[in-house]
PDB file of C-alpha atoms in Angstrom:
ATOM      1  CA  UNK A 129      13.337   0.785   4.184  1.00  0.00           C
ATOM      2  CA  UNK A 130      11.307   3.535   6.272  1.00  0.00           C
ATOM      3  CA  UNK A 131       9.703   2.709   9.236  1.00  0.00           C
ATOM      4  CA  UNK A 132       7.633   5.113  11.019  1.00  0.00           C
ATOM      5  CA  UNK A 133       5.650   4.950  14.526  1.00  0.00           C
ATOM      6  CA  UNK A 134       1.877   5.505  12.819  1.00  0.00           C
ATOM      7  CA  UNK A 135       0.677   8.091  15.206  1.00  0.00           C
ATOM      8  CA  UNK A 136       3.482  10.567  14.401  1.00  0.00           C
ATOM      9  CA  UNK A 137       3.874  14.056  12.126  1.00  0.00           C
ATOM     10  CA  UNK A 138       6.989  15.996  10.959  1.00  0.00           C
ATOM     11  CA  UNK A 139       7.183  19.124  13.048  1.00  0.00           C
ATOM     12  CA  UNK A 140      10.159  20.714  12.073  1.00  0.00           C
ATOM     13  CA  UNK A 141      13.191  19.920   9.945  1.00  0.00           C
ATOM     14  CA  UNK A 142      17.058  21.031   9.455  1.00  0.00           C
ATOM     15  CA  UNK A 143      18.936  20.478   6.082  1.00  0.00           C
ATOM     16  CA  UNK A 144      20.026  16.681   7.730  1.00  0.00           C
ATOM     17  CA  UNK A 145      17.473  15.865   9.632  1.00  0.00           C
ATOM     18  CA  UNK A 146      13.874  15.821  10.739  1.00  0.00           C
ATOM     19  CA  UNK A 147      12.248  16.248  13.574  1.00  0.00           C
ATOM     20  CA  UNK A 148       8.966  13.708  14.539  1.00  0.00           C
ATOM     21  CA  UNK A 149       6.626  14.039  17.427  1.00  0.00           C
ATOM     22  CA  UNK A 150       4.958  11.093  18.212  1.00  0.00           C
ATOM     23  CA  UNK A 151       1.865   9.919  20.094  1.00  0.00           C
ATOM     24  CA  UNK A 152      -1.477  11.868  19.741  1.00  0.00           C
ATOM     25  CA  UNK A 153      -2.861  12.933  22.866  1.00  0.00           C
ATOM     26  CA  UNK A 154      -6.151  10.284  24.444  1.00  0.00           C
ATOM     27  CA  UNK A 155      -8.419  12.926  24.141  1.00  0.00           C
ATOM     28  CA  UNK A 156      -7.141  13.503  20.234  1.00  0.00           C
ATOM     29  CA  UNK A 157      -6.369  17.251  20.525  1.00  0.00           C
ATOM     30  CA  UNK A 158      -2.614  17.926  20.155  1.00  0.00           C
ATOM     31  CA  UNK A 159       0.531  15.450  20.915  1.00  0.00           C
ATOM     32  CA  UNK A 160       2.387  14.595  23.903  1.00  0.00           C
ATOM     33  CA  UNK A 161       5.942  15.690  23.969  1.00  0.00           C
ATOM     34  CA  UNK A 162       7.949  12.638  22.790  1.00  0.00           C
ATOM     35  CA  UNK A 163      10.157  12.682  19.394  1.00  0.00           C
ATOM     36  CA  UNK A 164      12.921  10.894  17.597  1.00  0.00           C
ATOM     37  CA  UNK A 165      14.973  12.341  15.264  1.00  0.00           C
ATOM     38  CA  UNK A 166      14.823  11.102  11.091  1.00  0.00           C
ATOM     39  CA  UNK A 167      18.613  11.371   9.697  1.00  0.00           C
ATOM     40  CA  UNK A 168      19.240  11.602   6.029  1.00  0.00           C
ATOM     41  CA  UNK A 169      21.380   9.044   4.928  1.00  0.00           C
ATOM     42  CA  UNK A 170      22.284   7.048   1.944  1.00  0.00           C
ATOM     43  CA  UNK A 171      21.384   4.089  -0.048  1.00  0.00           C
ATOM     44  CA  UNK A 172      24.429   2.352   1.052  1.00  0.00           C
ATOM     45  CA  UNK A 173      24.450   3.174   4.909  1.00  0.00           C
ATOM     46  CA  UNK A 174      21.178   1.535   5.310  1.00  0.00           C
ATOM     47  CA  UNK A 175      21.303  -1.520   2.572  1.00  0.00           C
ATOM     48  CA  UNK A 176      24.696  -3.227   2.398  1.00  0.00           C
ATOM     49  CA  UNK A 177      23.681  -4.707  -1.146  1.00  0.00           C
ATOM     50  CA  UNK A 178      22.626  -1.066  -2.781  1.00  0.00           C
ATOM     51  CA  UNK A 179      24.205   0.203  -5.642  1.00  0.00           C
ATOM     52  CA  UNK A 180      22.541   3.086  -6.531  1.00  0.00           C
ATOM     53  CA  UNK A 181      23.909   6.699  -6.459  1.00  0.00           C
ATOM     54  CA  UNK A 182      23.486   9.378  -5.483  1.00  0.00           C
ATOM     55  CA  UNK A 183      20.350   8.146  -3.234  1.00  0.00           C
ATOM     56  CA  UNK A 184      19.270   9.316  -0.069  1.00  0.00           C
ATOM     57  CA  UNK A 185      16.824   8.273   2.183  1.00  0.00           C
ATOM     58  CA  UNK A 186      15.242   9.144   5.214  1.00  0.00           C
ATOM     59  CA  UNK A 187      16.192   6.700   8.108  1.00  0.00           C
ATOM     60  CA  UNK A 188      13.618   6.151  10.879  1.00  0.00           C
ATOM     61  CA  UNK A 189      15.183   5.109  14.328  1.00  0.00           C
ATOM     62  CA  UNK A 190      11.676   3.037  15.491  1.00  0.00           C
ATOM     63  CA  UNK A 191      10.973  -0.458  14.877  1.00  0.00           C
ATOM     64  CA  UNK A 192       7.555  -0.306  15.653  1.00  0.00           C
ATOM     65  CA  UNK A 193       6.386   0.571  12.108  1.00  0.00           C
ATOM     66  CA  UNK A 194       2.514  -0.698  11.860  1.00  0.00           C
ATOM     67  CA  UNK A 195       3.274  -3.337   9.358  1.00  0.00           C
ATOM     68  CA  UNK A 196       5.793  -6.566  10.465  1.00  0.00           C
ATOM     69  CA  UNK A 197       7.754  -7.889   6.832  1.00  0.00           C
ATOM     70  CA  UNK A 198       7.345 -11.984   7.229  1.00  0.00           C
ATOM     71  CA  UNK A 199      10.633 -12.273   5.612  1.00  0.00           C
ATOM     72  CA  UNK A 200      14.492 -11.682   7.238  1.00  0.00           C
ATOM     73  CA  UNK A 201      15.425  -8.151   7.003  1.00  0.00           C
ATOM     74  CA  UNK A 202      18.690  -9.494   5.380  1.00  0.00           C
ATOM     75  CA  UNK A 203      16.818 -10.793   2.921  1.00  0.00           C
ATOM     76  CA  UNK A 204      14.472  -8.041   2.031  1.00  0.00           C
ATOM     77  CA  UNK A 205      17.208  -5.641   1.519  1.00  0.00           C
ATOM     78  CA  UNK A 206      18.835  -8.091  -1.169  1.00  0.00           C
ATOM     79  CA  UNK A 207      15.742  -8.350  -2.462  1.00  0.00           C
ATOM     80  CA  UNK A 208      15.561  -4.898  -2.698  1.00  0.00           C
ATOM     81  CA  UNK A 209      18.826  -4.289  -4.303  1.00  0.00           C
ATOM     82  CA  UNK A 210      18.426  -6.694  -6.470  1.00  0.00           C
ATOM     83  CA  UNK A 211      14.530  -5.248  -8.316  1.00  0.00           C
ATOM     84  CA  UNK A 212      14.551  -2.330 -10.587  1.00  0.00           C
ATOM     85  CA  UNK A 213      13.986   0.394  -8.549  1.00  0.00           C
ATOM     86  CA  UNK A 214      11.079   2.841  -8.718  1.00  0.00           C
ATOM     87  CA  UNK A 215      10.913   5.661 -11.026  1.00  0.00           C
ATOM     88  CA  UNK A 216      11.922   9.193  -8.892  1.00  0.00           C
ATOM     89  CA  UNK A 217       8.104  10.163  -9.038  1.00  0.00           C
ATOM     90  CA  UNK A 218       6.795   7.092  -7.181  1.00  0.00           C
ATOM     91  CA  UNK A 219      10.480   7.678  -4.868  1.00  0.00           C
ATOM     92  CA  UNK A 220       9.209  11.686  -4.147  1.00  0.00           C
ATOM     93  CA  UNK A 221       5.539  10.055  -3.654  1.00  0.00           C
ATOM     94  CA  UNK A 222       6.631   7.519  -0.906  1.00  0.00           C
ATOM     95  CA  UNK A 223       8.636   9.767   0.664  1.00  0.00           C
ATOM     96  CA  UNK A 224       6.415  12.685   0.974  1.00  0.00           C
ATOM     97  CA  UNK A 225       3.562  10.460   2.233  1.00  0.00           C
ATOM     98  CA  UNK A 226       5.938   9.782   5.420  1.00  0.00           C
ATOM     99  CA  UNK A 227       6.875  12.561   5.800  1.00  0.00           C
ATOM    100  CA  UNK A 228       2.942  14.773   5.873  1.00  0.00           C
ATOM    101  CA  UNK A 229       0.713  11.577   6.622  1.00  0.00           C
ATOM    102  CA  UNK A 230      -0.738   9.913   9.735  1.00  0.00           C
ATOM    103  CA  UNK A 231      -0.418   6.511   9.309  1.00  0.00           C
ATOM    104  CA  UNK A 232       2.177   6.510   6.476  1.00  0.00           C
ATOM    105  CA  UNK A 233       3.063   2.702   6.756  1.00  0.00           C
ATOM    106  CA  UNK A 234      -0.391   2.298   4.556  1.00  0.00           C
ATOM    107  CA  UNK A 235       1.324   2.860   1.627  1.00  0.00           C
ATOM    108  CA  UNK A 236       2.789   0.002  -0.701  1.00  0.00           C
ATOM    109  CA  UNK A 237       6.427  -0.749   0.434  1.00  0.00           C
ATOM    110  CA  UNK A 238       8.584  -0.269  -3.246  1.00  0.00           C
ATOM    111  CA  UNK A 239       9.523  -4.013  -3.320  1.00  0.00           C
ATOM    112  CA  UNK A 240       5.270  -4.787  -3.138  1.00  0.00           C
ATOM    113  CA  UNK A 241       4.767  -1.920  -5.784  1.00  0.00           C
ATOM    114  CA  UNK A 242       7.450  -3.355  -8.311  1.00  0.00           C
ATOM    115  CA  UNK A 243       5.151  -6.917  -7.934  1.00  0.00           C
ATOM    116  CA  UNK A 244       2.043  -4.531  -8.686  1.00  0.00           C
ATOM    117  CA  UNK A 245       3.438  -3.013 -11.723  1.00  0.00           C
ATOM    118  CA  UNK A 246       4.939  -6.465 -12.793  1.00  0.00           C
ATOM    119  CA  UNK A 247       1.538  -8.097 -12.743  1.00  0.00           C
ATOM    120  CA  UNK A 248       0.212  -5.457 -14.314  1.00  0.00           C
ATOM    121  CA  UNK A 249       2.456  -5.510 -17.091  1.00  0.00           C
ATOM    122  CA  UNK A 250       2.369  -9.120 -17.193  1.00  0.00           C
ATOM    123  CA  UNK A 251      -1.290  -8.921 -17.439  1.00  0.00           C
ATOM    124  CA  UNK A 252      -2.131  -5.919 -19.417  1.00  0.00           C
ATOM    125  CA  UNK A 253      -5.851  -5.415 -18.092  1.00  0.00           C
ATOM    126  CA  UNK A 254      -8.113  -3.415 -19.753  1.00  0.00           C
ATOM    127  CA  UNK A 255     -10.279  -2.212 -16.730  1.00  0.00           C
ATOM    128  CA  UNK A 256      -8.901  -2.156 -13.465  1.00  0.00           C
ATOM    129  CA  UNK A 257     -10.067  -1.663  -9.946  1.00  0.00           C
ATOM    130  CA  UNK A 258      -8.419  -0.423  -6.851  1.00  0.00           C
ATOM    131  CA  UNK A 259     -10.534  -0.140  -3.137  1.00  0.00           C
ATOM    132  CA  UNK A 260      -8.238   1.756  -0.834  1.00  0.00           C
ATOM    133  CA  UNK A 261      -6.295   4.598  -3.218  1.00  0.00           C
ATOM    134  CA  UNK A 262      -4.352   6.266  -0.099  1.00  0.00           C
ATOM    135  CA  UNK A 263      -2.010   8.611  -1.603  1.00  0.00           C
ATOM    136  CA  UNK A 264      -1.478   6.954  -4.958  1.00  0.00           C
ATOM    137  CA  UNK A 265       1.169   4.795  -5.032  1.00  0.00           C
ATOM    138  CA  UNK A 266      -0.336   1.518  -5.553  1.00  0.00           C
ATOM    139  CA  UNK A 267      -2.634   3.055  -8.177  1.00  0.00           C
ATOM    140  CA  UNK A 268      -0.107   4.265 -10.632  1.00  0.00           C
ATOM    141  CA  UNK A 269       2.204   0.850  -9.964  1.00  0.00           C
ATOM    142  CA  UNK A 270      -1.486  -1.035 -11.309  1.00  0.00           C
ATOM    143  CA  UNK A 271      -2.037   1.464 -13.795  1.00  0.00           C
ATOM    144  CA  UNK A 272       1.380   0.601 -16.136  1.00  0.00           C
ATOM    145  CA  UNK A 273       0.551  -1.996 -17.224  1.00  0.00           C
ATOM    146  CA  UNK A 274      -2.746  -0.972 -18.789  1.00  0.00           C
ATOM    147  CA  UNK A 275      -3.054  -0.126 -22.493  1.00  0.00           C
ATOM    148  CA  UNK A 276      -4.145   3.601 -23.712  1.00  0.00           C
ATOM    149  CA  UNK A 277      -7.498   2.967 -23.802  1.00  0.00           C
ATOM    150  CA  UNK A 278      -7.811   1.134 -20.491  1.00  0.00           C
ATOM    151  CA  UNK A 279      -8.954   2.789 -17.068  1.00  0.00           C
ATOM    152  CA  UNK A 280      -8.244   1.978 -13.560  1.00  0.00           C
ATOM    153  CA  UNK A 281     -11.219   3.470 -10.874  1.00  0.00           C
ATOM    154  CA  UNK A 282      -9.433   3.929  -7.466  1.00  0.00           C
ATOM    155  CA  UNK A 283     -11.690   4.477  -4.873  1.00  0.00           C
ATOM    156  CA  UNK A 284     -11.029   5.951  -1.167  1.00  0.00           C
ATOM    157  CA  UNK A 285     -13.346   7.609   1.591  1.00  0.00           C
ATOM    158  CA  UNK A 286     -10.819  10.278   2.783  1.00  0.00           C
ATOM    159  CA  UNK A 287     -11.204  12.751  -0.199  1.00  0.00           C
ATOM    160  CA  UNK A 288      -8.488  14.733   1.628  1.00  0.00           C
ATOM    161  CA  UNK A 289      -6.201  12.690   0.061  1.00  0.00           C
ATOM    162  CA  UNK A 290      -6.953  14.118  -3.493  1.00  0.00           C
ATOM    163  CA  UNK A 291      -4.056  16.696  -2.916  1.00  0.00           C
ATOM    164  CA  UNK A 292      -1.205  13.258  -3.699  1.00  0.00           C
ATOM    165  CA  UNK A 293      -3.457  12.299  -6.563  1.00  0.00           C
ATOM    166  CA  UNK A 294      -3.789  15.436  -7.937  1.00  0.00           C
ATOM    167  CA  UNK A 295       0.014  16.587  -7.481  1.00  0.00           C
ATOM    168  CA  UNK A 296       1.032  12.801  -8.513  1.00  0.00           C
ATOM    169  CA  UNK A 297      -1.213  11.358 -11.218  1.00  0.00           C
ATOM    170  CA  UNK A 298      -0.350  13.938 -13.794  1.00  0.00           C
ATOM    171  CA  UNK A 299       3.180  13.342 -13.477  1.00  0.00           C
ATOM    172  CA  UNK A 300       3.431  10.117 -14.931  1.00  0.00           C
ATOM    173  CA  UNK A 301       1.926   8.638 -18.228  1.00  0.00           C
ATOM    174  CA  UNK A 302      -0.074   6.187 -16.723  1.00  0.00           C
ATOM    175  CA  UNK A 303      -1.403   8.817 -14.394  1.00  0.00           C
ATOM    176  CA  UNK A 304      -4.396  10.064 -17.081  1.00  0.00           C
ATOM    177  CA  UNK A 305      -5.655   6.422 -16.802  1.00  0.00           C
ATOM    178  CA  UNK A 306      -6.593   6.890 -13.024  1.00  0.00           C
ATOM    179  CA  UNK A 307     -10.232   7.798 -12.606  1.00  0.00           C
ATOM    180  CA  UNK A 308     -10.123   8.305  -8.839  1.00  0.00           C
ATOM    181  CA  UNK A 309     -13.686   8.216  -6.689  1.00  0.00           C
ATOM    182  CA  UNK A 310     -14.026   9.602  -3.164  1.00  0.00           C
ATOM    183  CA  UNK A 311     -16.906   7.574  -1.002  1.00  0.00           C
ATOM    184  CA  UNK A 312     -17.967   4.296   0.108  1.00  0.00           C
ATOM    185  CA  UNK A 313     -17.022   1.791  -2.118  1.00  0.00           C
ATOM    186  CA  UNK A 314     -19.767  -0.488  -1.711  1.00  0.00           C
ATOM    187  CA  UNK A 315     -21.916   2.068  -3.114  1.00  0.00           C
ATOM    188  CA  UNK A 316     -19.537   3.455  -5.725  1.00  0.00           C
ATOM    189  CA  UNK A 317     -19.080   0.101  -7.604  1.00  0.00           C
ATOM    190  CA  UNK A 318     -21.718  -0.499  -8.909  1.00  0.00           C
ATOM    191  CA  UNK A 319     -22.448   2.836 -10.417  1.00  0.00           C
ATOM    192  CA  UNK A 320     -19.338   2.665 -12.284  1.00  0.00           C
ATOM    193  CA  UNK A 321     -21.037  -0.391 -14.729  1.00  0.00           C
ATOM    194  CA  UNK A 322     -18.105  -1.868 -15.343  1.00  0.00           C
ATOM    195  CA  UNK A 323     -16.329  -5.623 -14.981  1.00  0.00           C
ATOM    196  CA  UNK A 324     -12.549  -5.921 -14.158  1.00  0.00           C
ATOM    197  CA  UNK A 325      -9.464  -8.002 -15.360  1.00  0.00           C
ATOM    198  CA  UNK A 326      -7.562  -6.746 -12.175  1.00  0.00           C
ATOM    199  CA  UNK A 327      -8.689  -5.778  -8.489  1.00  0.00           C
ATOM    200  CA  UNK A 328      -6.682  -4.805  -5.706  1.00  0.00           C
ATOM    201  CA  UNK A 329      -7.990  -4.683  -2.279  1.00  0.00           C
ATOM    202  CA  UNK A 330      -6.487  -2.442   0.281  1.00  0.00           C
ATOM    203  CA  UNK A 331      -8.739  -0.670   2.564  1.00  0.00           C
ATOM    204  CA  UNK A 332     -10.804  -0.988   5.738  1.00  0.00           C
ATOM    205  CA  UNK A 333     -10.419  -4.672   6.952  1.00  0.00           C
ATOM    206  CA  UNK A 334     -13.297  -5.190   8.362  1.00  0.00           C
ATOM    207  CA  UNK A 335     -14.932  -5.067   5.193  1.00  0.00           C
ATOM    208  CA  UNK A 336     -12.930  -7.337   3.363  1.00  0.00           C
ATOM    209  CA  UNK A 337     -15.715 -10.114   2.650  1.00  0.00           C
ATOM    210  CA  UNK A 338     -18.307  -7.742   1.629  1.00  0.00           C
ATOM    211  CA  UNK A 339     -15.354  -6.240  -0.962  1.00  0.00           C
ATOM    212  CA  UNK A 340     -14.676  -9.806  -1.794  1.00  0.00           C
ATOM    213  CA  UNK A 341     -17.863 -10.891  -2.763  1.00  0.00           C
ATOM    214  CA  UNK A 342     -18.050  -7.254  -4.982  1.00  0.00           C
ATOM    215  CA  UNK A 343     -15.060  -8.012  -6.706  1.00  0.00           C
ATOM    216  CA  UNK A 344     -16.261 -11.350  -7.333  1.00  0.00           C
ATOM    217  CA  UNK A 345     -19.224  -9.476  -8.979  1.00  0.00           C
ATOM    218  CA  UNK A 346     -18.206  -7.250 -11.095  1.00  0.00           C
ATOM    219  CA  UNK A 347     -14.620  -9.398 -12.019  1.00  0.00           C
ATOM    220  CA  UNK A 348     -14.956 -10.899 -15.562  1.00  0.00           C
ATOM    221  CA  UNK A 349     -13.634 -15.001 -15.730  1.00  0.00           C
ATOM    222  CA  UNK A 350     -10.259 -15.479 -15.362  1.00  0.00           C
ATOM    223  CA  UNK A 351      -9.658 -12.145 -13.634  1.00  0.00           C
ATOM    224  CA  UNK A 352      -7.310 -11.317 -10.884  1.00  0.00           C
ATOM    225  CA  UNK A 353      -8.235 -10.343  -6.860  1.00  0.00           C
ATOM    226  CA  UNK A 354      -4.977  -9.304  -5.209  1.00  0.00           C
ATOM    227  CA  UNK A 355      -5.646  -8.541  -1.622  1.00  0.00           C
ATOM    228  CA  UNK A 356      -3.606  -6.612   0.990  1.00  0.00           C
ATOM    229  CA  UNK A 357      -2.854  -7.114   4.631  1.00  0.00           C
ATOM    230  CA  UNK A 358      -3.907 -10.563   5.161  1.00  0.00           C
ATOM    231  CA  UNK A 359      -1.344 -11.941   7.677  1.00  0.00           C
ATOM    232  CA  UNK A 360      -1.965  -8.887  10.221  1.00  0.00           C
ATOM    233  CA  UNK A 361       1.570  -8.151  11.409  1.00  0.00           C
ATOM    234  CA  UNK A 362       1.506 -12.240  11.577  1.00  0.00           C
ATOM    235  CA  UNK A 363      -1.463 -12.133  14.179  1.00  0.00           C
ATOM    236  CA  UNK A 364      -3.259 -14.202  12.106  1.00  0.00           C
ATOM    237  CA  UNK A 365      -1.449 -17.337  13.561  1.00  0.00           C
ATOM    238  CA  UNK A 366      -3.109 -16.582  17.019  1.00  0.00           C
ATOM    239  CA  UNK A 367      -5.462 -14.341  16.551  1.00  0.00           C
ATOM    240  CA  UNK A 368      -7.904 -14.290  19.981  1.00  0.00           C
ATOM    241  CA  UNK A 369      -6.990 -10.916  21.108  1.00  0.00           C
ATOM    242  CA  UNK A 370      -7.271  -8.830  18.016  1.00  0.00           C
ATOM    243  CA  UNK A 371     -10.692  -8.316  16.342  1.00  0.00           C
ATOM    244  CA  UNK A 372      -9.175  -7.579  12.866  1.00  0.00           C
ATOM    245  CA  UNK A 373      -6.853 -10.745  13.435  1.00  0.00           C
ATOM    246  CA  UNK A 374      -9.704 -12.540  13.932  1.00  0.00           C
ATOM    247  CA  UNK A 375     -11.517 -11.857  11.035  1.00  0.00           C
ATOM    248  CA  UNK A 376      -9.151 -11.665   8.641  1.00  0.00           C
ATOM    249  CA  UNK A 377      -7.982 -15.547   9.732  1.00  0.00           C
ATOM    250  CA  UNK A 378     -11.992 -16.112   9.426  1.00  0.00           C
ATOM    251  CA  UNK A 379     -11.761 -14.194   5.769  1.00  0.00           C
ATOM    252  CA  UNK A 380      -8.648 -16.439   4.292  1.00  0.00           C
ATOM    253  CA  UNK A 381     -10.689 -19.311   5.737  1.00  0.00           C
ATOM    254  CA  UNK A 382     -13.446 -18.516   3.701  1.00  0.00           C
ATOM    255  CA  UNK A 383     -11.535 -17.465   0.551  1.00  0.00           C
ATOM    256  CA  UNK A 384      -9.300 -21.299   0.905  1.00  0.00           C
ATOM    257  CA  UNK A 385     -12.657 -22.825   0.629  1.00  0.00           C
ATOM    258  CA  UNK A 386     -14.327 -21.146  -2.177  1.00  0.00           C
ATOM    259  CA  UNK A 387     -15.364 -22.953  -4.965  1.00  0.00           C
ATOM    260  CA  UNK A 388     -15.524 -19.973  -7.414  1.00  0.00           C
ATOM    261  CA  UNK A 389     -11.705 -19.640  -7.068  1.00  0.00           C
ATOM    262  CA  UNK A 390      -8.104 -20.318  -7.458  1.00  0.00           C
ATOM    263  CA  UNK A 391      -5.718 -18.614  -4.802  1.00  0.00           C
ATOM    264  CA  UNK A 392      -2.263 -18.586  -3.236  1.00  0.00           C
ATOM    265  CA  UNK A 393      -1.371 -16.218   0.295  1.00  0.00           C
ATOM    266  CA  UNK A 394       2.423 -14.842  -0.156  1.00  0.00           C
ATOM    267  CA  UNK A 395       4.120 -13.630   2.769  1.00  0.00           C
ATOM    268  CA  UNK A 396       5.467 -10.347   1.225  1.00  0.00           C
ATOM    269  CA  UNK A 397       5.284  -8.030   3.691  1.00  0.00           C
ATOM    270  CA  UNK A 398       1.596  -8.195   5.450  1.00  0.00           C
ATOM    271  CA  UNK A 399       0.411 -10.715   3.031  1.00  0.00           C
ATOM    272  CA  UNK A 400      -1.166 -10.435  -0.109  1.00  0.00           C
ATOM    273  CA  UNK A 401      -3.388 -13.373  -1.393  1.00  0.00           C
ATOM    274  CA  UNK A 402      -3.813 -13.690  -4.869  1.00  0.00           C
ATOM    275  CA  UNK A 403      -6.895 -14.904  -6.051  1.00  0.00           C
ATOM    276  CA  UNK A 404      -8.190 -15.930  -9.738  1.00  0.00           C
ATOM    277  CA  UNK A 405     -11.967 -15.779 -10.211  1.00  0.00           C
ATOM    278  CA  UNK A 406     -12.874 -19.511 -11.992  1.00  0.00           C
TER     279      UNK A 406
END
């Protein structure tokens, strides 16, 4: 439902509106002087299908949002509609992340983090892992599902992104499950001596086969690899001209012809592949 240009940053605001300037500067010191305005509006302006009240959201005027949904907008918002919606914390956490971070559209749409926290549930893992924590979102939609005495290690590289998880986390039951780790995950993993019923994959793409074959590690039989991001904005399909295209069409290649597992590629959103370790 928000879409956001990802080089952008709130500069001011008004009781009904906010103010974005857009484009950082080549030489990465300040921003040109381009901006479109954010409206508040409701629920109902924006989805024709929404029945909630009392909701407002923050429409963004830009369709180039860094992330392409596979599926007809139509669609999506009946989908929408139609899913129990998130709990106000996870609502304040997605919109506060547009609203004070660059590159916002990294977060979990709400429609992907209602599948997250329904696996979850479904599954009811003990130990889970998360590569990419961002500003939370994703972590406490995995983290529902597991019991009391279960633990979900989130791991991210920016550790200027503990301010979410330490505003967030605590404000939600699941939240004292979250153990989150700032560094390289590579090296991180295996000091936490643990194996996983549940990993989710969402971080640099690049390294996607190296945090493949980690999950695949330190996953116990029968556990669950969800990954993020795998159609590219749909690049995948012709992927010449983009590097990360190129290896993430090389990395479902490689994951469709694995032996070890069982997998299926959904087109929600940018893709997620789910993947069961045989």
């Amino acid at each position: 439902m928000l879409s956001i240009d990802p080089l952008a940053f709130i500069s001011e605001n008004t009781s009904d509106s906010y103010v974005i300037k857009r484009k950082l500067n080549p030489n990465g010191v300040g921003f040109l002087h381009n901006s479109i305005v954010v409206k508040r509006t409701s629920c109902k302006q924006l989805n024709p299908y929404c029945n909630k009240q009392n909701s407002t959201y923050f429409e963004i005027p830009n369709n180039n949002s860094q992330f392409c949904n596979m599926i007809d907008e139509s669609i999506l918002h009946y989908a929408e509609a139609h899913s129990t919606p998130d709990q106000l914390i996870l609502q304040e956490l997605q919109r506060e992340t547009f609203l004070k971070v660059l590159l916002p559209a990294m977060i979990s749409s709400p429609l992907q983090g209602a599948l997250l926290r329904i696996i979850s549930e479904m599954l009811k893992p003990q130990q889970v892992l998360e590569i990419g924590t961002f500003t939370g979102y994703s972590a406490l939609c995995l983290a529902s599902g597991i019991p009391n005495n279960g633990r979900l290690d989130t791991i991210d590289c920016n550790e200027e992104l503990s301010t979410f998880h330490e505003k967030y986390f605590p404000l939600l039951p699941q939240g004292v499950k979250i153990k989150a780790h700032y560094g390289n995950a590579l090296t991180i993993i295996p000091t936490l001596s643990t194996t996983y019923d549940l990993v989710f994959i969402d971080a640099d793409k690049q390294n996607y086969k190296a945090y493949y074959e980690l999950a695949l590690q330190y996953a116990k039989t029968g556990a669950w690899i969800i990954i993020d991001n795998v159609l590219w904005k749909g690049k995948v399909l012709n992927p010449a001209n983009d590097k990360d295209a190129v290896y993430l069409d090389s990395f479902n290649k490689q994951v469709n012809n694995d032996g070890r597992v069982d997998n299926v590629l959904l087109p929600i959103r940018d893709g997620l592949l789910v993947i069961k370790k045989l």
